[in-house]
Amino acid sequence: MIAAALALPVGSMKTCVDDSIDPISDCSSGTGSSSFIFPTTGDSITTFLNPNLFQDPETIHNIQLQLRAGKPVIIQNAFQSEYAEAMYQDLLSAEDAFELHEYSREDDDFSCHHYNIYDLQKYTLLMNATLELFNSTATKEFASELSGRRCGGETWPAASWYKPGSHSLPHSDWADQRTVAYVWHLTKDWKHVRAGWGGHLYWMSETTFPFVPPSFNTLVLFSVNPRTYHMVTSVDSLAGDVRRLTINGWWEDNDWLPSFDDDVAQFAEGYDDWLDYFLEDSARSLELTADQSSGLEKLEVGCIEGEYDDENRCSKVHHFMRHFMQDPISMMKFTT
């Protein structure tokens, strides 16, 4: 989930560059009030983001361009510093709430081993407030505005701790109704010169293999599709007690699935028939979630088996599946 990041701040802002990536940053620790105030129900995430970045129209425009081009965006000093520090201290204090999550099977190339807080009963007050913040209508509208994806469904931001030996092998995150992934890095004092202590987030594309080392208050965003393969390298034992911490999850589409029902909701504004939207541009097939892709396959099977008598729409489905859908890929369904 990372790496072709954006170089852009304008005006008085400067672009900070390290050896591996060119992230968005105002080169400061972020701004905010002297005391942190918890998010409350209905708040937008924009209230807690670094205004030096997110109140700049050109920065927003460039984030939109990168996300809509299928590239990950790396934003340093993304949230106001008081919020980032409060969340960091909160995760340190919640040590006993983290539980091992691991997956490994002989018939599957994917494996992962890391510690998470998935049980809502173990969420702290600040984690619950953050869940509400990421789930607010205003926040999801902002995520949709940035990405061009449908983000109206539920999201469940969870805490992750990669201890020595923790890792995630290559996977795409393309599962369920996921549309936009977010990873808020909250790690301090991590050694990442050359190989360092590991724990790097690698973005795996056809031409480049950039990475994001563990860092503090860095937000990574990417639009999820079958091509968004990434991995987290194994954390070295030399990391000791230094913790690689993140808050991560996905904004998701709502319950929309492909259907021939006359009352099915529009997928995109201006298109009465959702099929016309996808047939207009083959690249739009990447906007389908994993569940929606499966639903489209079921529609085609229904057309072949005579379940539907709408020859025109069945013809559209056959054409789309034959010419526009990506080749089947074995998708991994786990988070980092």
Rosetta silent file (secondary structure, phi, psi, omega in degrees, C-alpha in Angstrom):
SEQUENCE: MIAAALALPVGSMKTCVDDSIDPISDCSSGTGSSSFIFPTTGDSITTFLNPNLFQDPETIHNIQLQLRAGKPVIIQNAFQSEYAEAMYQDLLSAEDAFELHEYSREDDDFSCHHYNIYDLQKYTLLMNATLELFNSTATKEFASELSGRRCGGETWPAASWYKPGSHSLPHSDWADQRTVAYVWHLTKDWKHVRAGWGGHLYWMSETTFPFVPPSFNTLVLFSVNPRTYHMVTSVDSLAGDVRRLTINGWWEDNDWLPSFDDDVAQFAEGYDDWLDYFLEDSARSLELTADQSSGLEKLEVGCIEGEYDDENRCSKVHHFMRHFMQDPISMMKFTT
SCORE:     score description
SCORE:     0.000 S_00000001
   1 L     0.000   64.926 -179.788    0.000    0.000    0.000 S_00000001
   2 L  -161.523 -102.954  -56.933    2.304    2.672   -0.740 S_00000001
   3 L  -135.071   -2.516  175.940    4.614    4.026   -3.028 S_00000001
   4 L   -93.531   31.342 -162.432    4.399    6.086   -6.067 S_00000001
   5 L   -44.943 -179.984 -170.739    3.532    8.879   -3.795 S_00000001
   6 L   -98.808  135.277  173.058    2.925   12.453   -4.520 S_00000001
   7 L  -112.448  114.273 -179.333    5.290   15.338   -4.755 S_00000001
   8 L  -158.134  -27.501 -167.257    3.439   18.523   -4.594 S_00000001
   9 L   -38.248  144.309 -174.762    3.051   21.037   -1.800 S_00000001
  10 L  -121.559  176.118  177.887    2.841   24.524   -3.201 S_00000001
  11 L    63.195 -125.220 -177.190    3.266   28.060   -1.990 S_00000001
  12 L   -81.696   -7.635 -178.113    4.975   28.144    1.391 S_00000001
  13 L   -82.080  152.718  178.694    4.914   24.349    1.741 S_00000001
  14 L  -121.129  154.599  176.551    7.935   22.219    0.931 S_00000001
  15 L   -96.061  124.458  177.284    8.170   18.624   -0.194 S_00000001
  16 L   -89.217  132.680 -176.935   10.109   16.359    2.153 S_00000001
  17 L  -126.816  135.176  171.741   11.970   13.592    0.386 S_00000001
  18 L  -113.329 -167.060 -172.555   13.726   10.531    1.760 S_00000001
  19 L   -71.258  -17.274 -169.557   15.757    7.846   -0.006 S_00000001
  20 L  -120.916  -25.545 -174.839   12.807    5.775   -1.192 S_00000001
  21 L  -141.674  167.473  179.171    9.666    7.850   -1.663 S_00000001
  22 L  -125.503   81.513 -171.939    8.439   11.337   -2.366 S_00000001
  23 L   -83.958  166.974  171.511    5.555   11.864    0.057 S_00000001
  24 E   -80.869  129.607  177.984    3.193   14.737    0.621 S_00000001
  25 L  -163.655  150.583  172.115    4.258   16.753    3.641 S_00000001
  26 L   -99.229    8.969  175.486    4.423   20.272    4.977 S_00000001
  27 L    62.635   21.490  176.531    7.638   19.266    6.830 S_00000001
  28 L  -122.760  178.914  179.377    6.096   20.193   10.173 S_00000001
  29 L   -88.523    6.367 -177.397    4.595   18.177   12.986 S_00000001
  30 L    93.024  164.089 -177.653    1.095   19.343   12.117 S_00000001
  31 L  -125.749  161.866  178.913   -0.985   21.989   13.774 S_00000001
  32 L   171.155 -174.604  179.619   -3.841   22.050   16.215 S_00000001
  33 L   -75.698  166.316 -176.701   -4.980   23.337   19.557 S_00000001
  34 L   -71.903  -20.491  177.601   -2.801   23.037   22.636 S_00000001
  35 L  -128.508  140.413 -174.939   -5.132   20.407   24.142 S_00000001
  36 L   -82.144  134.308  176.872   -6.709   17.522   22.296 S_00000001
  37 L  -113.287  126.417 -178.057  -10.496   17.292   22.062 S_00000001
  38 L   -58.382  146.228  169.686  -11.992   13.890   21.254 S_00000001
  39 L   -61.203  147.228  176.653  -13.945   13.490   18.014 S_00000001
  40 L  -121.034  163.668 -176.084  -17.702   13.502   18.579 S_00000001
  41 L   -53.896  128.473  178.523  -20.522   11.866   16.645 S_00000001
  42 L    95.635  -13.298  178.993  -20.958   13.443   13.225 S_00000001
  43 L   -61.712  150.021  173.120  -17.524   15.086   13.067 S_00000001
  44 L   -94.631  147.651  177.398  -15.673   14.968    9.759 S_00000001
  45 H   -59.914  -24.950 -179.133  -12.155   13.631    9.548 S_00000001
  46 H   -62.835  -24.833  178.639  -11.206   16.940    7.922 S_00000001
  47 H   -65.627  -26.215 -173.847  -11.548   18.610   11.332 S_00000001
  48 L  -110.622   -1.226  175.676   -8.604   16.561   12.607 S_00000001
  49 E   -80.999  159.749 -179.693   -6.383   16.495    9.525 S_00000001
  50 L   -66.155  112.577 -176.380   -3.389   18.808    9.183 S_00000001
  51 H   -65.276  -24.766  178.111   -4.833   22.048    7.745 S_00000001
  52 H   -61.138  -23.677  178.139   -1.485   23.006    6.204 S_00000001
  53 H  -102.442  -50.770 -167.252   -2.105   20.161    3.757 S_00000001
  54 H   -87.164    0.032  170.490   -5.821   19.549    3.576 S_00000001
  55 L  -103.902    9.017  178.057   -6.925   23.153    3.256 S_00000001
  56 L   -99.590  115.911 -176.064   -4.751   23.604    0.176 S_00000001
  57 H   -58.648  -37.554 -178.057   -6.821   23.077   -3.019 S_00000001
  58 H   -70.116  -35.660  175.895   -3.865   21.994   -5.133 S_00000001
  59 H   -62.082  -47.555  178.490   -2.834   19.365   -2.576 S_00000001
  60 H   -58.422  -44.170 -179.090   -6.393   17.969   -2.555 S_00000001
  61 H   -60.758  -42.837 -178.990   -6.438   17.982   -6.354 S_00000001
  62 H   -69.783  -35.301  174.443   -3.175   16.051   -6.583 S_00000001
  63 H   -61.924  -43.645  178.310   -4.342   13.489   -4.024 S_00000001
  64 H   -59.719  -45.369 -179.001   -7.455   12.987   -6.144 S_00000001
  65 H   -60.716  -44.602 -177.923   -5.393   12.522   -9.295 S_00000001
  66 H   -66.444  -46.932 -179.098   -3.116    9.942   -7.688 S_00000001
  67 H   -63.009  -42.577 -176.903   -5.911    7.910   -6.093 S_00000001
  68 H   -74.360  -15.889  174.357   -8.018    7.919   -9.244 S_00000001
  69 L   -89.606    2.791  178.326   -4.985    6.820  -11.271 S_00000001
  70 L    82.896   17.487 -178.874   -4.670    3.752   -9.066 S_00000001
  71 L  -104.555  147.667  176.463   -1.586    4.977   -7.219 S_00000001
  72 L   -75.417  153.774  178.479   -1.055    4.996   -3.460 S_00000001
  73 E  -121.072  130.746 -179.949   -0.720    8.300   -1.645 S_00000001
  74 E  -114.107  121.049 -174.734    1.651    8.801    1.299 S_00000001
  75 E  -122.433  109.920  178.368    0.920   11.813    3.495 S_00000001
  76 E   -80.470  150.825 -179.524    3.380   12.746    6.228 S_00000001
  77 L    50.986   46.615 -169.318    2.181   14.676    9.297 S_00000001
  78 L   -71.172  -42.080 -177.660   -1.323   13.879    8.101 S_00000001
  79 E  -102.674  162.097  175.380   -3.318   14.493   11.284 S_00000001
  80 L   -59.160  140.065 -169.484   -3.075   17.303   13.789 S_00000001
  81 H   -59.326  -34.864 -179.061   -0.172   16.520   16.097 S_00000001
  82 H   -65.298  -38.297  178.571   -2.293   16.421   19.280 S_00000001
  83 H   -67.172  -45.604 -179.615   -4.553   13.742   17.813 S_00000001
  84 H   -61.306  -43.511 -179.660   -1.607   11.651   16.596 S_00000001
  85 H   -67.116  -40.475  178.760    0.131   11.831   19.964 S_00000001
  86 H   -63.497  -41.388  178.996   -3.056   11.002   21.864 S_00000001
  87 H   -67.221  -40.580  178.068   -3.681    7.966   19.664 S_00000001
  88 H   -59.214  -49.327  179.951   -0.079    6.807   20.016 S_00000001
  89 H   -63.936  -35.033  179.082   -0.227    6.990   23.816 S_00000001
  90 H   -63.553  -43.252  179.948   -3.616    5.280   23.733 S_00000001
  91 H   -68.302  -35.929  176.311   -2.245    2.313   21.780 S_00000001
  92 H   -61.976  -39.575 -176.965    0.730    2.030   24.131 S_00000001
  93 H   -76.388  -15.096 -177.047   -1.641    1.829   27.091 S_00000001
  94 L   -97.079   24.954 -174.356   -3.810   -0.818   25.373 S_00000001
  95 H   -50.313  -43.305 -175.159   -1.020   -3.397   25.206 S_00000001
  96 H   -72.414  -12.806 -177.809   -3.083   -6.174   26.808 S_00000001
  97 H   -84.369  -16.052 -178.644   -5.927   -5.746   24.300 S_00000001
  98 L   -74.050  133.784  178.754   -3.862   -6.831   21.281 S_00000001
  99 E  -124.948  147.196 -178.607   -4.445  -10.436   20.206 S_00000001
 100 E   -65.751  131.710  172.308   -2.506  -12.573   17.725 S_00000001
 101 E  -123.208  117.978  179.798   -3.976  -12.833   14.247 S_00000001
 102 E  -140.783  153.005 -179.725   -2.274  -15.344   11.973 S_00000001
 103 E  -147.108  132.872  176.825   -3.085  -17.261    8.829 S_00000001
 104 E  -163.695  128.780  176.978   -1.122  -19.945    6.998 S_00000001
 105 L  -139.790  145.408 -178.291   -2.179  -22.850    4.798 S_00000001
 106 L   -64.493  -29.215 -177.891   -0.166  -25.243    2.664 S_00000001
 107 L   -92.748   13.156 -177.332   -2.453  -24.703   -0.335 S_00000001
 108 L  -134.428  132.155 -179.853   -2.206  -20.909   -0.115 S_00000001
 109 L   -75.667  -12.581 -176.732    0.811  -18.720   -0.883 S_00000001
 110 L   -90.601  142.898  169.047   -0.386  -16.089    1.572 S_00000001
 111 E  -149.523  155.005  176.348    0.442  -15.959    5.248 S_00000001
 112 E  -148.358  155.934  179.456    0.316  -13.288    7.932 S_00000001
 113 E  -154.616  107.150  178.538    1.269  -12.953   11.592 S_00000001
 114 E  -159.402  173.392 -175.395    0.483   -9.792   13.551 S_00000001
 115 E  -115.471  137.430 -173.680   -1.370   -8.517   16.608 S_00000001
 116 E  -142.047  162.839  167.824   -4.619   -6.565   16.469 S_00000001
 117 E  -113.463   98.411  178.604   -7.511   -5.158   18.432 S_00000001
 118 L  -103.014  -23.925 -177.159  -10.583   -6.381   16.566 S_00000001
 119 L   -75.836  112.832 -178.122  -12.890   -6.916   19.542 S_00000001
 120 H   -60.208  -25.138  178.691  -15.003   -3.769   19.911 S_00000001
 121 H   -67.311  -18.960 -178.819  -15.423   -4.574   23.605 S_00000001
 122 H  -101.899    3.356  176.827  -11.698   -3.925   24.012 S_00000001
 123 L   -67.701  141.347  174.260  -11.658   -0.596   22.196 S_00000001
 124 L   -78.358  172.339  177.303  -10.565    2.361   24.301 S_00000001
 125 H   -58.946  -41.828 -178.825  -12.615    5.546   24.491 S_00000001
 126 H   -70.684  -36.985  176.249  -10.384    7.180   21.887 S_00000001
 127 H   -63.352  -40.292  176.771  -10.538    4.160   19.588 S_00000001
 128 H   -64.174  -40.233  178.161  -14.329    4.248   19.780 S_00000001
 129 H   -65.146  -36.822  178.801  -14.298    7.976   19.022 S_00000001
 130 H   -69.449  -37.831  175.168  -11.990    7.308   16.063 S_00000001
 131 H   -59.518  -45.055  178.809  -14.312    4.579   14.809 S_00000001
 132 H   -62.578  -39.280 -178.483  -17.176    7.084   14.918 S_00000001
 133 H   -64.629  -47.741 -178.721  -15.037    9.663   13.127 S_00000001
 134 H   -69.215  -21.811 -178.053  -14.044    7.355   10.261 S_00000001
 135 H   -94.310   -5.688 -175.967  -17.668    6.165   10.004 S_00000001
 136 L   -66.215  151.114  178.956  -19.323    9.569    9.918 S_00000001
 137 H   -58.057  -41.216 -178.892  -21.275   10.522    6.816 S_00000001
 138 H   -63.354  -40.128  179.452  -19.094   13.620    6.355 S_00000001
 139 H   -66.181  -44.455 -177.995  -15.899   11.547    6.481 S_00000001
 140 H   -67.998  -31.799  174.160  -17.166    8.975    3.999 S_00000001
 141 H   -67.107  -37.566  177.047  -18.272   11.734    1.642 S_00000001
 142 H   -65.600  -42.078  177.719  -14.772   13.206    1.872 S_00000001
 143 H   -61.895  -39.717  177.711  -13.223    9.792    1.101 S_00000001
 144 H   -67.054  -38.891  178.695  -15.497    9.482   -1.928 S_00000001
 145 H   -62.161  -40.678 -179.533  -14.590   13.005   -3.041 S_00000001
 146 H   -70.416  -44.342 -168.087  -10.884   12.167   -2.917 S_00000001
 147 H   -95.333  -22.723 -172.579  -11.030    8.739   -4.515 S_00000001
 148 L    76.294    9.954 -179.852  -13.991    8.835   -6.873 S_00000001
 149 L  -104.460  162.678  176.946  -15.126    5.568   -5.235 S_00000001
 150 L   -83.942  118.657 -174.506  -18.328    4.747   -3.360 S_00000001
 151 L  -124.770   30.235 -173.160  -17.509    4.854    0.377 S_00000001
 152 L   -84.309   -3.704 -178.922  -20.952    4.884    1.967 S_00000001
 153 L   -83.541 -175.231 -179.912  -20.720    1.554    3.788 S_00000001
 154 L   -75.627  149.624  172.420  -19.486    0.748    7.272 S_00000001
 155 L  -132.414  149.714 -175.722  -15.802    0.904    8.175 S_00000001
 156 L  -130.908   80.457  178.047  -14.046   -0.587   11.195 S_00000001
 157 L   -59.865  127.953 -177.095  -10.679    1.060   11.906 S_00000001
 158 E  -124.450  155.207  178.262   -8.603   -1.394   13.921 S_00000001
 159 E   -90.019  140.381  176.916   -5.274   -1.184   15.727 S_00000001
 160 E  -127.387  142.116  177.106   -2.327   -3.283   14.517 S_00000001
 161 E  -133.238  115.461  176.453    0.964   -4.050   16.243 S_00000001
 162 E   -96.318  105.187  177.887    3.715   -5.812   14.325 S_00000001
 163 L   -85.763  170.345  175.598    6.020   -7.402   16.865 S_00000001
 164 L   -49.955  129.057 -176.893    9.358   -9.061   15.978 S_00000001
 165 L    94.043  -16.032  179.245    8.557  -11.819   13.480 S_00000001
 166 L   -69.623  148.540 -177.601    5.271  -10.251   12.390 S_00000001
 167 E  -167.003  167.303  167.689    4.679   -9.972    8.636 S_00000001
 168 E  -141.745  120.830  177.749    2.104  -10.063    5.841 S_00000001
 169 E   -74.281  169.800 -173.045    2.947  -11.710    2.522 S_00000001
 170 E   -53.748  133.815  178.117    1.668  -10.181   -0.755 S_00000001
 171 E  -157.221  165.032 -173.590   -2.076   -9.557   -0.901 S_00000001
 172 L  -107.612  -16.227 -172.257   -4.400   -7.057   -2.571 S_00000001
 173 L    71.703   -0.184 -176.663   -7.045   -6.234    0.094 S_00000001
 174 L   -77.009   98.394 -178.022   -9.633   -6.807   -2.688 S_00000001
 175 L  -158.144  155.496  175.194  -12.427   -8.469   -0.708 S_00000001
 176 L    54.811 -130.501 -178.805  -16.037   -7.890    0.322 S_00000001
 177 L  -111.540   24.295 -176.086  -17.155   -4.316   -0.490 S_00000001
 178 E   -65.868  135.692  179.041  -13.800   -2.584    0.145 S_00000001
 179 E  -122.872  -44.490 -178.149  -13.118    0.505   -1.967 S_00000001
 180 E  -132.235  125.733  178.773  -10.474    2.687   -0.264 S_00000001
 181 E   -95.319  145.819  174.760   -7.810    1.483    2.174 S_00000001
 182 E  -133.661  140.338  175.564   -6.254    3.634    4.887 S_00000001
 183 E  -135.561  113.626  179.347   -3.220    2.983    7.081 S_00000001
 184 E  -100.985  105.607 -178.103   -2.345    5.555    9.747 S_00000001
 185 E   -78.209  132.537 -176.980    1.229    4.864   10.866 S_00000001
 186 E  -136.289   53.688 -177.500    1.932    5.677   14.525 S_00000001
 187 L  -113.315  135.025  177.356    5.471    4.407   15.109 S_00000001
 188 L  -114.882  149.130  170.309    8.254    6.360   16.802 S_00000001
 189 L    61.598   37.250 -179.974   12.043    5.870   16.804 S_00000001
 190 L   -89.879  132.530  177.428   12.114    3.170   14.131 S_00000001
 191 L   -85.525  116.697 -177.763   15.458    2.382   12.510 S_00000001
 192 L  -132.770   17.225  173.931   14.878    2.118    8.771 S_00000001
 193 L   -66.051  128.329 -174.317   18.215    2.974    7.123 S_00000001
 194 L    54.726 -129.483 -178.300   18.654    0.318    4.449 S_00000001
 195 L   -72.395  -34.874  177.482   16.955   -2.858    5.702 S_00000001
 196 L    54.783 -135.437 -177.232   16.847   -1.571    9.280 S_00000001
 197 L   -97.498    9.533 -179.159   14.327   -3.313   11.504 S_00000001
 198 L    73.583 -154.585 -178.970   11.952   -4.336    8.699 S_00000001
 199 L    72.264   15.952 -179.192    8.234   -3.701    9.002 S_00000001
 200 L   -77.862  143.983  174.866    8.275   -1.817    5.694 S_00000001
 201 E   -93.939  111.146 -177.862    5.109   -1.522    3.679 S_00000001
 202 E  -100.968  131.705  173.814    5.996   -2.476    0.091 S_00000001
 203 E   -96.106  127.652 -172.813    3.854   -1.565   -2.871 S_00000001
 204 L  -111.481  103.106  178.711    4.153   -4.192   -5.609 S_00000001
 205 L  -117.566 -179.984 -178.211    3.510   -2.906   -9.112 S_00000001
 206 L   -68.442  -26.856 -172.054    4.610   -3.972  -12.559 S_00000001
 207 L  -120.632  -22.084 -175.473    7.466   -1.481  -12.732 S_00000001
 208 L  -135.647  156.324  178.179    8.358   -0.259   -9.254 S_00000001
 209 L  -132.977   60.412 -179.562    8.700   -1.607   -5.742 S_00000001
 210 L   -75.245  164.265 -176.685    8.679    1.479   -3.509 S_00000001
 211 E  -141.113  162.114  174.014    8.218    1.224    0.215 S_00000001
 212 E  -123.685  117.749  176.961    7.126    3.118    3.286 S_00000001
 213 L   -76.301  158.369  174.454    9.099    2.496    6.481 S_00000001
 214 L   -55.273  136.067 -176.896    7.327    2.636    9.856 S_00000001
 215 L  -153.883  178.739 -177.475    6.951    6.274   10.872 S_00000001
 216 E  -107.181  129.805  174.915    4.863    8.578   13.011 S_00000001
 217 E    61.762   41.833  174.734    1.668   10.265   11.832 S_00000001
 218 E  -110.137  128.158 -179.568    1.927    9.132    8.208 S_00000001
 219 E  -106.686  127.431  175.717   -1.298    8.318    6.368 S_00000001
 220 E  -111.231  129.775  178.324   -1.302    5.930    3.395 S_00000001
 221 E  -125.125  142.200  168.500   -4.352    5.809    1.122 S_00000001
 222 E  -155.157  151.711  179.154   -5.082    3.694   -1.943 S_00000001
 223 E   -84.343  119.754 -172.123   -8.068    2.707   -4.037 S_00000001
 224 L   -76.864  131.698  172.750   -8.565   -1.047   -3.649 S_00000001
 225 L  -156.931  178.867 -175.624   -8.761   -3.242   -6.746 S_00000001
 226 L   -62.744  -12.116 -176.543   -7.397   -6.605   -7.961 S_00000001
 227 L   -99.471   -3.090 -170.670   -4.036   -5.030   -8.800 S_00000001
 228 L   -86.125   58.485 -179.932   -3.243   -3.395   -5.454 S_00000001
 229 L   -77.164  138.871 -179.506   -0.781   -5.997   -4.217 S_00000001
 230 E  -155.845  171.213  179.007    1.416   -5.045   -1.283 S_00000001
 231 E  -153.872  165.099  172.899    3.150   -6.668    1.664 S_00000001
 232 E  -120.093  122.722 -177.192    4.705   -5.889    5.046 S_00000001
 233 L   -71.816  155.155 -176.206    8.215   -7.185    5.565 S_00000001
 234 L   -62.341  137.321  177.703    9.056   -9.179    8.667 S_00000001
 235 L   -79.037  130.028 -177.959    9.952   -7.156   11.754 S_00000001
 236 L   -77.017  151.536  178.597   13.476   -7.903   12.976 S_00000001
 237 H   -64.110  -20.451  179.165   14.159   -8.948   16.562 S_00000001
 238 H   -65.321  -18.114  178.538   16.462   -5.920   16.824 S_00000001
 239 H   -64.275  -25.813  176.511   13.329   -3.771   17.059 S_00000001
 240 L    55.884 -124.061 -176.804   12.984   -5.023   20.624 S_00000001
 241 L   -89.715   -2.658  177.720   10.377   -3.038   22.532 S_00000001
 242 L   -72.042  131.374 -169.139    9.950   -0.352   19.849 S_00000001
 243 L  -105.568  129.802  172.567    6.444   -0.808   18.493 S_00000001
 244 E   -90.317  103.854 -173.009    5.283   -0.721   14.890 S_00000001
 245 E  -117.038  142.026  174.230    1.737    0.576   15.390 S_00000001
 246 E  -145.089  159.114  162.764   -0.995    1.510   12.944 S_00000001
 247 E  -111.742  123.736 -174.249   -4.697    2.242   12.733 S_00000001
 248 E  -144.336  158.762  179.439   -5.945    0.649    9.522 S_00000001
 249 E   172.790 -161.260 -178.238   -9.055   -0.400    7.661 S_00000001
 250 E  -141.168  138.836  162.085  -11.145    0.243    4.573 S_00000001
 251 E   -80.213  144.318 -173.876  -13.952    2.475    3.530 S_00000001
 252 E  -127.324  159.759  171.651  -16.488    0.299    1.746 S_00000001
 253 L   -68.292  164.502  175.412  -19.327    0.554   -0.708 S_00000001
 254 L   -77.910 -146.552 -174.690  -22.807    0.255    0.716 S_00000001
 255 L   -88.682   14.429 -176.687  -24.968   -2.760   -0.100 S_00000001
 256 L   -65.915  129.546  174.651  -25.089   -2.112   -3.873 S_00000001
 257 L  -136.228  150.040  179.446  -24.760   -5.278   -5.972 S_00000001
 258 L   -57.935  135.593 -178.691  -25.349   -5.847   -9.712 S_00000001
 259 L  -158.431  153.954  173.614  -28.983   -6.702  -10.424 S_00000001
 260 L   -94.288    3.005  178.895  -31.571   -6.585  -13.209 S_00000001
 261 L   -61.024  138.357 -177.028  -34.255   -5.409  -10.782 S_00000001
 262 L   -64.190  -27.044 -176.085  -35.942   -2.255  -12.057 S_00000001
 263 L   -96.201   11.769  179.901  -35.581   -0.532   -8.703 S_00000001
 264 L   -63.751  137.962 -177.278  -31.842   -1.194   -8.305 S_00000001
 265 L   -65.928  152.592  175.413  -30.059    1.989   -7.247 S_00000001
 266 L   -63.624  143.577  173.727  -27.840    3.843   -9.684 S_00000001
 267 L   -83.443  -39.132 -179.035  -24.146    3.009   -9.434 S_00000001
 268 L  -137.410  143.893 -178.816  -23.065    6.389  -10.807 S_00000001
 269 L   -60.278  135.579  176.844  -24.916    9.650  -11.229 S_00000001
 270 L    93.236   -0.282 -179.010  -26.263   10.199  -14.719 S_00000001
 271 L  -125.298  105.679  179.353  -26.528    6.520  -15.659 S_00000001
 272 L   -66.982  -34.895  176.989  -29.972    4.959  -15.331 S_00000001
 273 L  -106.893  114.578 -177.414  -28.521    1.588  -16.300 S_00000001
 274 H   -58.352  -28.099  179.012  -25.400    0.758  -14.281 S_00000001
 275 H   -63.414  -36.367  179.369  -24.178   -1.452  -17.129 S_00000001
 276 H   -62.511  -35.141  178.523  -23.886    1.589  -19.415 S_00000001
 277 H   -61.640  -46.974 -177.631  -21.531    3.214  -16.920 S_00000001
 278 H   -74.006  -34.530 -179.702  -19.108    0.284  -16.994 S_00000001
 279 H   -70.460  -21.799 -177.920  -19.389   -0.333  -20.739 S_00000001
 280 H   -69.210  -27.428 -176.654  -18.460    3.288  -21.476 S_00000001
 281 L  -150.158  116.824 -176.645  -14.891    2.832  -20.163 S_00000001
 282 H   -60.563  -29.207 -178.733  -13.129   -0.504  -19.667 S_00000001
 283 H   -64.707  -20.163 -177.866  -10.984    0.947  -16.859 S_00000001
 284 H   -70.269  -12.283  176.555  -14.116    1.273  -14.735 S_00000001
 285 H   -60.611  -26.201  178.909  -14.102   -2.482  -14.178 S_00000001
 286 H   -72.740   -9.807  176.704  -11.505   -1.763  -11.477 S_00000001
 287 H   -82.742  -11.526  179.343  -14.178    0.143   -9.543 S_00000001
 288 L   -73.872  132.939  173.579  -16.078   -3.074   -8.891 S_00000001
 289 L   -74.993  171.774  178.958  -15.600   -4.476   -5.424 S_00000001
 290 H   -61.242  -42.527  179.261  -14.938   -8.191   -4.940 S_00000001
 291 H   -65.186  -39.412 -180.000  -18.581   -8.771   -3.962 S_00000001
 292 H   -68.812  -36.847  176.637  -19.842   -6.785   -6.954 S_00000001
 293 H   -62.793  -42.710  177.312  -17.559   -8.707   -9.309 S_00000001
 294 H   -63.965  -39.174  178.366  -18.955  -11.979   -7.947 S_00000001
 295 H   -62.999  -37.194  178.809  -22.475  -10.619   -8.375 S_00000001
 296 H   -67.436  -39.127  177.235  -21.763   -9.807  -12.014 S_00000001
 297 H   -62.684  -38.959  178.616  -20.491  -13.342  -12.600 S_00000001
 298 H   -66.643  -36.875  176.566  -23.711  -14.718  -11.089 S_00000001
 299 H   -62.270  -42.245  179.951  -25.773  -12.528  -13.418 S_00000001
 300 H   -63.144  -42.837  177.233  -23.919  -13.931  -16.418 S_00000001
 301 H   -60.065  -42.272  178.507  -24.522  -17.492  -15.232 S_00000001
 302 H   -62.055  -38.020  177.903  -28.212  -16.644  -14.809 S_00000001
 303 H   -65.732  -43.859 -179.342  -28.333  -15.284  -18.353 S_00000001
 304 H   -63.653  -37.799 -176.626  -26.673  -18.406  -19.737 S_00000001
 305 L   -87.275    4.200  175.966  -29.058  -20.685  -17.846 S_00000001
 306 L    79.354   18.417 -179.765  -32.136  -18.761  -18.995 S_00000001
 307 L   -72.136  -27.293 -178.832  -33.002  -17.304  -15.603 S_00000001
 308 L  -117.086  140.952  179.897  -33.420  -13.828  -17.130 S_00000001
 309 L  -106.722   10.694  177.949  -35.405  -12.962  -20.259 S_00000001
 310 L   -86.589   88.763 -174.637  -33.934   -9.479  -20.725 S_00000001
 311 H   -62.970  -35.700 -178.863  -31.884  -10.226  -23.841 S_00000001
 312 H   -63.917  -47.199 -177.607  -30.558   -6.683  -24.174 S_00000001
 313 H   -74.223  -33.831  175.459  -29.088   -6.526  -20.683 S_00000001
 314 H   -63.080  -38.270  177.843  -27.826  -10.100  -20.847 S_00000001
 315 H   -62.872  -39.771  177.451  -26.022   -9.153  -24.055 S_00000001
 316 H   -63.517  -42.055  179.700  -24.420   -6.213  -22.234 S_00000001
 317 H   -62.734  -46.052  179.480  -23.312   -8.485  -19.392 S_00000001
 318 H   -59.313  -43.354 -179.187  -21.759  -10.993  -21.809 S_00000001
 319 H   -64.201  -44.108 -179.288  -19.926   -8.200  -23.631 S_00000001
 320 H   -63.189  -46.922 -177.870  -18.620   -6.683  -20.419 S_00000001
 321 H   -65.469  -34.181 -176.913  -17.424  -10.005  -19.014 S_00000001
 322 H   -77.368  -35.864 -170.770  -15.775  -10.982  -22.281 S_00000001
 323 H  -110.953  -24.420 -170.435  -13.989   -7.731  -23.051 S_00000001
 324 L  -112.747  -29.375 -175.951  -13.648   -5.636  -19.911 S_00000001
 325 L   -69.053  144.461  178.407  -13.273   -7.814  -16.837 S_00000001
 326 L   -70.399  154.564  175.339   -9.761   -8.440  -15.543 S_00000001
 327 L   -60.078  142.138  179.084   -8.346  -11.938  -15.711 S_00000001
 328 L   -56.962  136.382  178.392   -9.203  -13.915  -12.571 S_00000001
 329 L  -129.432  146.723  175.440   -6.568  -13.559   -9.903 S_00000001
 330 L   -74.993  108.003 -174.609   -6.245  -15.371   -6.616 S_00000001
 331 L   -92.399  132.852  174.861   -7.180  -12.563   -4.235 S_00000001
 332 L   -89.046  142.441 -170.164   -5.930  -12.442   -0.671 S_00000001
 333 L  -118.967   41.704 -177.319   -8.497  -11.186    1.820 S_00000001
 334 L  -127.241  152.667  179.054   -6.478  -10.027    4.770 S_00000001
 335 L   -91.270  171.343 -179.742   -5.441   -6.681    6.130 S_00000001
 336 L   -91.692    0.000    0.000   -1.984   -5.556    7.162 S_00000001
